[in-house]
């Protein structure tokens, strides 16, 4: 009977010990509580706690992604925008993470939202929409080590989008359309002006070319006339007296055939007038 009782007690002790064995996974830590009070922190591996009197809470130390849902922020110029962001955080102190706050993650999110609201609230709409990288840098610097009180460290935070309200978006679309139409109108006007400029230049170039061609033609004709006169003058200078006498005879002959009775001759040739056939013919006709 005694052996039976001892055996039962040993069996119960073994079961009790086995029930107190716990496994803490890799990249986790365990918080051991004795009668509801924190007693120690244990690392990953096989851990023994006293069942009934102690309990074990497991806290992950791995990097955790978190998406903060869209929420509204008012900019400096009273424009409403909706923003959303993502972040990565990890637990650096399991004790602070679990015991210093009822919800450390929510507290961290509220802290980040507050700083983001402050950063964007000091910017005007257009500045905020074009400064996502700057906002990310300011937000990371503002958070810094503030989340240490929650036992959390934010590794990366990123503003994914900044969207104006639907009313502002419509107004911006209208403005964008107007700007595009204005740009197109300016481009068309510049194109037409350029076309007119090129057409006018082409006409002026044609007129100049025509004037130059006419001037060149006149100059060429003048050169030809000058050349002809020079050659004629050279020929006359080289001609003998016989040539001029023949020309005189031809002239008198033409005058004799005409209705005029008056003939003008050089005084040096008046004595030879009788030798000219044209004069003789006229004289004979007058005597008859």
mmCIF file of C-alpha atoms in Angstrom:
data_model
loop_
_atom_site.group_PDB
_atom_site.id
_atom_site.type_symbol
_atom_site.label_atom_id
_atom_site.label_comp_id
_atom_site.label_asym_id
_atom_site.label_seq_id
_atom_site.Cartn_x
_atom_site.Cartn_y
_atom_site.Cartn_z
ATOM 1 C CA UNK A 1 0.000 0.000 0.000
ATOM 2 C CA UNK A 2 2.817 2.324 0.901
ATOM 3 C CA UNK A 3 4.577 1.584 -2.371
ATOM 4 C CA UNK A 4 1.402 2.344 -4.229
ATOM 5 C CA UNK A 5 1.045 5.730 -2.588
ATOM 6 C CA UNK A 6 4.693 6.535 -3.239
ATOM 7 C CA UNK A 7 4.273 5.471 -6.845
ATOM 8 C CA UNK A 8 1.253 7.676 -7.262
ATOM 9 C CA UNK A 9 3.079 10.607 -5.718
ATOM 10 C CA UNK A 10 6.083 10.088 -8.020
ATOM 11 C CA UNK A 11 3.779 9.854 -11.011
ATOM 12 C CA UNK A 12 2.031 13.061 -10.012
ATOM 13 C CA UNK A 13 5.396 14.792 -9.568
ATOM 14 C CA UNK A 14 6.507 13.650 -13.019
ATOM 15 C CA UNK A 15 3.244 14.847 -14.566
ATOM 16 C CA UNK A 16 3.586 18.163 -12.735
ATOM 17 C CA UNK A 17 7.136 18.616 -13.974
ATOM 18 C CA UNK A 18 6.127 17.701 -17.502
ATOM 19 C CA UNK A 19 3.271 20.188 -17.357
ATOM 20 C CA UNK A 20 5.792 22.866 -16.362
ATOM 21 C CA UNK A 21 7.941 22.391 -19.414
ATOM 22 C CA UNK A 22 7.509 25.101 -22.073
ATOM 23 C CA UNK A 23 9.241 25.793 -25.378
ATOM 24 C CA UNK A 24 10.064 29.388 -26.363
ATOM 25 C CA UNK A 25 10.472 29.529 -30.202
ATOM 26 C CA UNK A 26 13.408 31.071 -32.013
ATOM 27 C CA UNK A 27 13.361 34.896 -32.140
ATOM 28 C CA UNK A 28 10.968 35.015 -29.171
ATOM 29 C CA UNK A 29 11.472 35.748 -25.485
ATOM 30 C CA UNK A 30 9.331 34.556 -22.606
ATOM 31 C CA UNK A 31 7.981 36.610 -19.726
ATOM 32 C CA UNK A 32 7.519 34.435 -16.658
ATOM 33 C CA UNK A 33 4.883 35.575 -14.158
ATOM 34 C CA UNK A 34 4.533 34.163 -10.676
ATOM 35 C CA UNK A 35 1.040 34.526 -9.286
ATOM 36 C CA UNK A 36 0.425 37.257 -11.872
ATOM 37 C CA UNK A 37 3.596 39.198 -11.125
ATOM 38 C CA UNK A 38 6.566 39.439 -13.497
ATOM 39 C CA UNK A 39 9.484 37.420 -12.191
ATOM 40 C CA UNK A 40 11.962 36.928 -15.043
ATOM 41 C CA UNK A 41 12.594 36.930 -18.782
ATOM 42 C CA UNK A 42 13.672 33.732 -20.511
ATOM 43 C CA UNK A 43 15.263 33.246 -23.904
ATOM 44 C CA UNK A 44 14.321 30.863 -26.693
ATOM 45 C CA UNK A 45 14.548 27.181 -25.860
ATOM 46 C CA UNK A 46 13.165 24.731 -23.289
ATOM 47 C CA UNK A 47 11.916 26.492 -20.164
ATOM 48 C CA UNK A 48 10.485 25.158 -16.897
ATOM 49 C CA UNK A 49 7.838 27.004 -14.935
ATOM 50 C CA UNK A 50 5.869 25.954 -11.932
ATOM 51 C CA UNK A 51 2.421 25.051 -13.149
ATOM 52 C CA UNK A 52 -0.517 26.700 -11.368
ATOM 53 C CA UNK A 53 1.803 29.211 -9.725
ATOM 54 C CA UNK A 54 3.540 30.541 -12.831
ATOM 55 C CA UNK A 55 2.604 31.401 -16.405
ATOM 56 C CA UNK A 56 4.617 32.183 -19.534
ATOM 57 C CA UNK A 57 3.942 34.957 -22.056
ATOM 58 C CA UNK A 58 5.765 34.754 -25.401
ATOM 59 C CA UNK A 59 6.782 37.950 -27.177
ATOM 60 C CA UNK A 60 8.105 37.990 -30.761
ATOM 61 C CA UNK A 61 11.277 39.936 -31.477
ATOM 62 C CA UNK A 62 10.948 39.577 -35.279
ATOM 63 C CA UNK A 63 10.451 42.523 -37.616
ATOM 64 C CA UNK A 64 6.743 43.303 -37.915
ATOM 65 C CA UNK A 65 5.079 45.068 -40.875
ATOM 66 C CA UNK A 66 2.181 47.390 -40.156
ATOM 67 C CA UNK A 67 -0.116 49.382 -42.411
ATOM 68 C CA UNK A 68 -1.745 52.445 -40.960
ATOM 69 C CA UNK A 69 -5.148 52.930 -42.555
ATOM 70 C CA UNK A 70 -6.060 56.106 -44.401
ATOM 71 C CA UNK A 71 -6.894 59.130 -42.319
ATOM 72 C CA UNK A 72 -7.432 62.816 -43.004
ATOM 73 C CA UNK A 73 -5.027 65.681 -42.421
ATOM 74 C CA UNK A 74 -5.526 69.431 -42.927
ATOM 75 C CA UNK A 75 -2.695 71.308 -44.621
ATOM 76 C CA UNK A 76 -1.510 74.835 -43.861
ATOM 77 C CA UNK A 77 -3.798 76.302 -46.534
ATOM 78 C CA UNK A 78 -6.820 74.417 -45.106
ATOM 79 C CA UNK A 79 -6.870 71.741 -47.798
ATOM 80 C CA UNK A 80 -7.969 68.267 -46.776
ATOM 81 C CA UNK A 81 -5.831 65.323 -47.837
ATOM 82 C CA UNK A 82 -6.006 61.627 -47.076
ATOM 83 C CA UNK A 83 -2.816 59.799 -46.261
ATOM 84 C CA UNK A 84 -1.758 56.239 -45.583
ATOM 85 C CA UNK A 85 1.600 54.837 -44.604
ATOM 86 C CA UNK A 86 3.393 51.594 -43.857
ATOM 87 C CA UNK A 87 6.104 50.880 -41.326
ATOM 88 C CA UNK A 88 8.273 48.118 -39.964
ATOM 89 C CA UNK A 89 8.957 47.805 -36.242
ATOM 90 C CA UNK A 90 10.411 45.309 -33.812
ATOM 91 C CA UNK A 91 10.229 44.781 -30.077
ATOM 92 C CA UNK A 92 13.467 45.724 -28.333
ATOM 93 C CA UNK A 93 12.291 45.333 -24.722
ATOM 94 C CA UNK A 94 9.625 42.712 -24.051
ATOM 95 C CA UNK A 95 9.030 43.949 -20.487
ATOM 96 C CA UNK A 96 8.265 47.539 -21.597
ATOM 97 C CA UNK A 97 6.296 46.291 -24.602
ATOM 98 C CA UNK A 98 3.982 44.152 -22.510
ATOM 99 C CA UNK A 99 3.808 45.838 -19.081
ATOM 100 C CA UNK A 100 4.341 49.582 -19.692
ATOM 101 C CA UNK A 101 1.345 49.986 -21.949
ATOM 102 C CA UNK A 102 -1.934 48.223 -22.449
ATOM 103 C CA UNK A 103 -1.418 48.401 -26.277
ATOM 104 C CA UNK A 104 2.073 49.496 -27.262
ATOM 105 C CA UNK A 105 1.423 49.111 -30.993
ATOM 106 C CA UNK A 106 -1.631 51.387 -30.916
ATOM 107 C CA UNK A 107 0.297 53.929 -28.846
ATOM 108 C CA UNK A 108 3.089 53.852 -31.418
ATOM 109 C CA UNK A 109 0.589 54.380 -34.243
ATOM 110 C CA UNK A 110 -0.960 57.372 -32.456
ATOM 111 C CA UNK A 111 2.492 58.863 -31.918
ATOM 112 C CA UNK A 112 3.340 58.509 -35.609
ATOM 113 C CA UNK A 113 0.000 59.953 -36.687
ATOM 114 C CA UNK A 114 0.482 62.965 -34.435
ATOM 115 C CA UNK A 115 3.918 63.760 -35.828
ATOM 116 C CA UNK A 116 2.746 63.223 -39.406
ATOM 117 C CA UNK A 117 -0.198 65.549 -38.818
ATOM 118 C CA UNK A 118 2.173 68.171 -37.433
ATOM 119 C CA UNK A 119 4.605 67.885 -40.372
ATOM 120 C CA UNK A 120 1.957 68.071 -43.098
ATOM 121 C CA UNK A 121 0.015 70.741 -41.188
ATOM 122 C CA UNK A 122 2.974 73.097 -41.642
ATOM 123 C CA UNK A 123 2.946 72.602 -45.432
ATOM 124 C CA UNK A 124 0.672 73.926 -48.133
ATOM 125 C CA UNK A 125 -1.135 71.446 -50.371
ATOM 126 C CA UNK A 126 1.130 71.654 -53.417
ATOM 127 C CA UNK A 127 4.244 71.513 -51.257
ATOM 128 C CA UNK A 128 2.983 68.454 -49.378
ATOM 129 C CA UNK A 129 1.999 66.579 -52.543
ATOM 130 C CA UNK A 130 5.464 67.055 -53.983
ATOM 131 C CA UNK A 131 7.486 66.394 -50.828
ATOM 132 C CA UNK A 132 6.840 62.749 -49.946
ATOM 133 C CA UNK A 133 10.540 61.965 -49.516
ATOM 134 C CA UNK A 134 11.034 65.009 -47.304
ATOM 135 C CA UNK A 135 8.006 64.050 -45.197
ATOM 136 C CA UNK A 136 9.395 60.530 -44.743
ATOM 137 C CA UNK A 137 12.748 61.927 -43.586
ATOM 138 C CA UNK A 138 11.139 64.405 -41.164
ATOM 139 C CA UNK A 139 8.844 61.727 -39.761
ATOM 140 C CA UNK A 140 11.699 59.294 -39.156
ATOM 141 C CA UNK A 141 13.716 62.023 -37.434
ATOM 142 C CA UNK A 142 10.725 63.119 -35.317
ATOM 143 C CA UNK A 143 9.968 59.599 -34.107
ATOM 144 C CA UNK A 144 13.579 58.839 -33.277
ATOM 145 C CA UNK A 145 13.815 56.986 -29.978
ATOM 146 C CA UNK A 146 10.425 58.141 -28.694
ATOM 147 C CA UNK A 147 8.959 54.655 -29.090
ATOM 148 C CA UNK A 148 11.561 53.295 -26.677
ATOM 149 C CA UNK A 149 9.117 53.867 -23.844
ATOM 150 C CA UNK A 150 6.942 51.200 -25.457
ATOM 151 C CA UNK A 151 9.877 48.823 -25.940
ATOM 152 C CA UNK A 152 9.547 49.261 -29.717
ATOM 153 C CA UNK A 153 11.921 50.541 -32.397
ATOM 154 C CA UNK A 154 10.580 51.725 -35.739
ATOM 155 C CA UNK A 155 12.973 50.508 -38.419
ATOM 156 C CA UNK A 156 11.296 52.088 -41.446
ATOM 157 C CA UNK A 157 8.346 54.355 -42.018
ATOM 158 C CA UNK A 158 7.050 55.380 -45.419
ATOM 159 C CA UNK A 159 4.184 57.596 -46.577
ATOM 160 C CA UNK A 160 2.585 55.597 -49.376
ATOM 161 C CA UNK A 161 0.149 58.173 -50.724
ATOM 162 C CA UNK A 162 -1.186 61.668 -50.215
ATOM 163 C CA UNK A 163 -4.570 62.193 -51.866
ATOM 164 C CA UNK A 164 -6.494 65.482 -51.955
ATOM 165 C CA UNK A 165 -10.189 65.394 -51.213
ATOM 166 C CA UNK A 166 -12.509 64.677 -54.200
ATOM 167 C CA UNK A 167 -13.518 68.357 -54.404
ATOM 168 C CA UNK A 168 -9.911 69.521 -54.508
ATOM 169 C CA UNK A 169 -9.065 66.768 -56.982
ATOM 170 C CA UNK A 170 -11.804 67.981 -59.335
ATOM 171 C CA UNK A 171 -10.559 71.558 -59.032
ATOM 172 C CA UNK A 172 -7.002 70.420 -59.722
ATOM 173 C CA UNK A 173 -8.166 68.435 -62.752
ATOM 174 C CA UNK A 174 -9.940 71.502 -64.112
ATOM 175 C CA UNK A 175 -6.856 73.619 -63.514
ATOM 176 C CA UNK A 176 -4.677 71.014 -65.184
ATOM 177 C CA UNK A 177 -7.025 70.873 -68.182
ATOM 178 C CA UNK A 178 -7.011 74.668 -68.433
ATOM 179 C CA UNK A 179 -3.219 74.743 -68.253
ATOM 180 C CA UNK A 180 -2.973 72.111 -70.964
ATOM 181 C CA UNK A 181 -5.399 74.011 -73.208
ATOM 182 C CA UNK A 182 -3.467 77.212 -72.584
ATOM 183 C CA UNK A 183 -0.200 75.489 -73.444
ATOM 184 C CA UNK A 184 -1.742 74.028 -76.602
ATOM 185 C CA UNK A 185 -3.127 77.441 -77.623
ATOM 186 C CA UNK A 186 0.254 79.065 -77.077
ATOM 187 C CA UNK A 187 1.909 76.315 -79.102
ATOM 188 C CA UNK A 188 -0.577 76.776 -81.948
ATOM 189 C CA UNK A 189 -0.104 80.556 -81.905
ATOM 190 C CA UNK A 190 3.660 80.187 -81.900
ATOM 191 C CA UNK A 191 3.406 77.698 -84.760
ATOM 192 C CA UNK A 192 1.237 80.059 -86.810
ATOM 193 C CA UNK A 193 3.547 82.971 -86.070
ATOM 194 C CA UNK A 194 6.534 80.884 -87.082
ATOM 195 C CA UNK A 195 4.764 79.831 -90.285
ATOM 196 C CA UNK A 196 3.981 83.455 -91.140
ATOM 197 C CA UNK A 197 7.557 84.413 -90.361
ATOM 198 C CA UNK A 198 8.945 81.681 -92.594
ATOM 199 C CA UNK A 199 6.475 82.506 -95.413
ATOM 200 C CA UNK A 200 7.332 86.203 -95.241
ATOM 201 C CA UNK A 201 11.026 85.427 -95.214
ATOM 202 C CA UNK A 202 10.625 83.132 -98.211
ATOM 203 C CA UNK A 203 8.756 85.849 -100.137
ATOM 204 C CA UNK A 204 11.348 88.452 -99.212
ATOM 205 C CA UNK A 205 14.149 86.101 -100.203
ATOM 206 C CA UNK A 206 12.397 85.496 -103.535
ATOM 207 C CA UNK A 207 12.014 89.242 -104.124
ATOM 208 C CA UNK A 208 15.646 89.836 -103.250
ATOM 209 C CA UNK A 209 16.730 86.999 -105.514
ATOM 210 C CA UNK A 210 14.588 88.357 -108.376
ATOM 211 C CA UNK A 211 15.954 91.856 -107.873
ATOM 212 C CA UNK A 212 19.502 90.507 -107.826
ATOM 213 C CA UNK A 213 18.816 88.504 -111.007
ATOM 214 C CA UNK A 214 17.340 91.581 -112.750
ATOM 215 C CA UNK A 215 20.254 93.703 -111.642
ATOM 216 C CA UNK A 216 22.680 91.070 -112.884
ATOM 217 C CA UNK A 217 20.826 90.917 -116.230
ATOM 218 C CA UNK A 218 20.929 94.716 -116.568
ATOM 219 C CA UNK A 219 24.615 94.732 -115.661
ATOM 220 C CA UNK A 220 25.305 91.974 -118.196
ATOM 221 C CA UNK A 221 23.365 93.862 -120.913
ATOM 222 C CA UNK A 222 25.208 97.074 -120.059
ATOM 223 C CA UNK A 223 28.520 95.235 -120.250
ATOM 224 C CA UNK A 224 27.496 93.829 -123.650
ATOM 225 C CA UNK A 225 26.446 97.262 -124.945
ATOM 226 C CA UNK A 226 29.648 98.797 -123.654
ATOM 227 C CA UNK A 227 31.651 96.027 -125.292
ATOM 228 C CA UNK A 228 29.778 96.524 -128.614
ATOM 229 C CA UNK A 229 30.312 100.306 -128.514
ATOM 230 C CA UNK A 230 33.976 99.874 -127.676
ATOM 231 C CA UNK A 231 34.433 97.447 -130.560
ATOM 232 C CA UNK A 232 32.498 99.751 -132.918
ATOM 233 C CA UNK A 233 34.580 102.728 -131.817
ATOM 234 C CA UNK A 234 37.735 100.698 -132.255
ATOM 235 C CA UNK A 235 36.591 99.696 -135.748
ATOM 236 C CA UNK A 236 35.786 103.311 -136.669
ATOM 237 C CA UNK A 237 39.138 104.449 -135.386
ATOM 238 C CA UNK A 238 40.850 101.861 -137.557
ATOM 239 C CA UNK A 239 38.687 102.611 -140.692
ATOM 240 C CA UNK A 240 40.291 104.600 -143.650
ATOM 241 C CA UNK A 241 39.004 107.687 -145.493
ATOM 242 C CA UNK A 242 37.543 105.518 -148.209
ATOM 243 C CA UNK A 243 35.091 104.004 -145.805
ATOM 244 C CA UNK A 244 33.741 107.416 -144.781
ATOM 245 C CA UNK A 245 33.542 108.584 -148.410
ATOM 246 C CA UNK A 246 31.559 105.525 -149.334
ATOM 247 C CA UNK A 247 29.263 106.255 -146.443
ATOM 248 C CA UNK A 248 28.876 109.837 -147.684
ATOM 249 C CA UNK A 249 28.062 108.657 -151.200
ATOM 250 C CA UNK A 250 25.451 106.300 -149.856
ATOM 251 C CA UNK A 251 23.961 109.097 -147.821
ATOM 252 C CA UNK A 252 23.821 111.464 -150.817
ATOM 253 C CA UNK A 253 22.296 108.739 -152.914
ATOM 254 C CA UNK A 254 19.517 108.226 -150.375
ATOM 255 C CA UNK A 255 18.950 111.988 -150.152
ATOM 256 C CA UNK A 256 18.739 112.272 -153.918
ATOM 257 C CA UNK A 257 16.017 109.683 -154.025
ATOM 258 C CA UNK A 258 14.028 111.582 -151.470
ATOM 259 C CA UNK A 259 11.657 114.578 -151.910
ATOM 260 C CA UNK A 260 14.141 117.103 -150.415
ATOM 261 C CA UNK A 261 16.089 119.430 -152.729
ATOM 262 C CA UNK A 262 18.435 120.749 -150.055
ATOM 263 C CA UNK A 263 21.707 118.874 -149.502
ATOM 264 C CA UNK A 264 24.262 119.928 -146.890
ATOM 265 C CA UNK A 265 27.895 119.053 -147.632
ATOM 266 C CA UNK A 266 31.223 119.844 -146.073
ATOM 267 C CA UNK A 267 32.858 122.996 -147.439
ATOM 268 C CA UNK A 268 35.988 121.047 -148.250
ATOM 269 C CA UNK A 269 34.058 118.781 -150.578
ATOM 270 C CA UNK A 270 31.945 121.430 -152.295
ATOM 271 C CA UNK A 271 34.364 121.620 -155.268
ATOM 272 C CA UNK A 272 33.920 117.945 -155.877
ATOM 273 C CA UNK A 273 30.175 118.140 -155.835
ATOM 274 C CA UNK A 274 29.990 117.489 -159.515
ATOM 275 C CA UNK A 275 31.699 114.237 -159.147
ATOM 276 C CA UNK A 276 28.924 112.865 -156.968
ATOM 277 C CA UNK A 277 26.453 110.874 -159.049
ATOM 278 C CA UNK A 278 23.543 111.761 -156.863
ATOM 279 C CA UNK A 279 24.135 115.545 -157.379
ATOM 280 C CA UNK A 280 24.502 115.152 -161.096
ATOM 281 C CA UNK A 281 21.239 113.343 -161.349
ATOM 282 C CA UNK A 282 19.472 116.040 -159.391
ATOM 283 C CA UNK A 283 21.017 118.754 -161.562
ATOM 284 C CA UNK A 284 19.936 117.041 -164.780
ATOM 285 C CA UNK A 285 16.397 116.662 -163.547
ATOM 286 C CA UNK A 286 16.206 120.326 -162.597
ATOM 287 C CA UNK A 287 17.380 121.444 -166.077
ATOM 288 C CA UNK A 288 14.815 119.317 -167.844
#
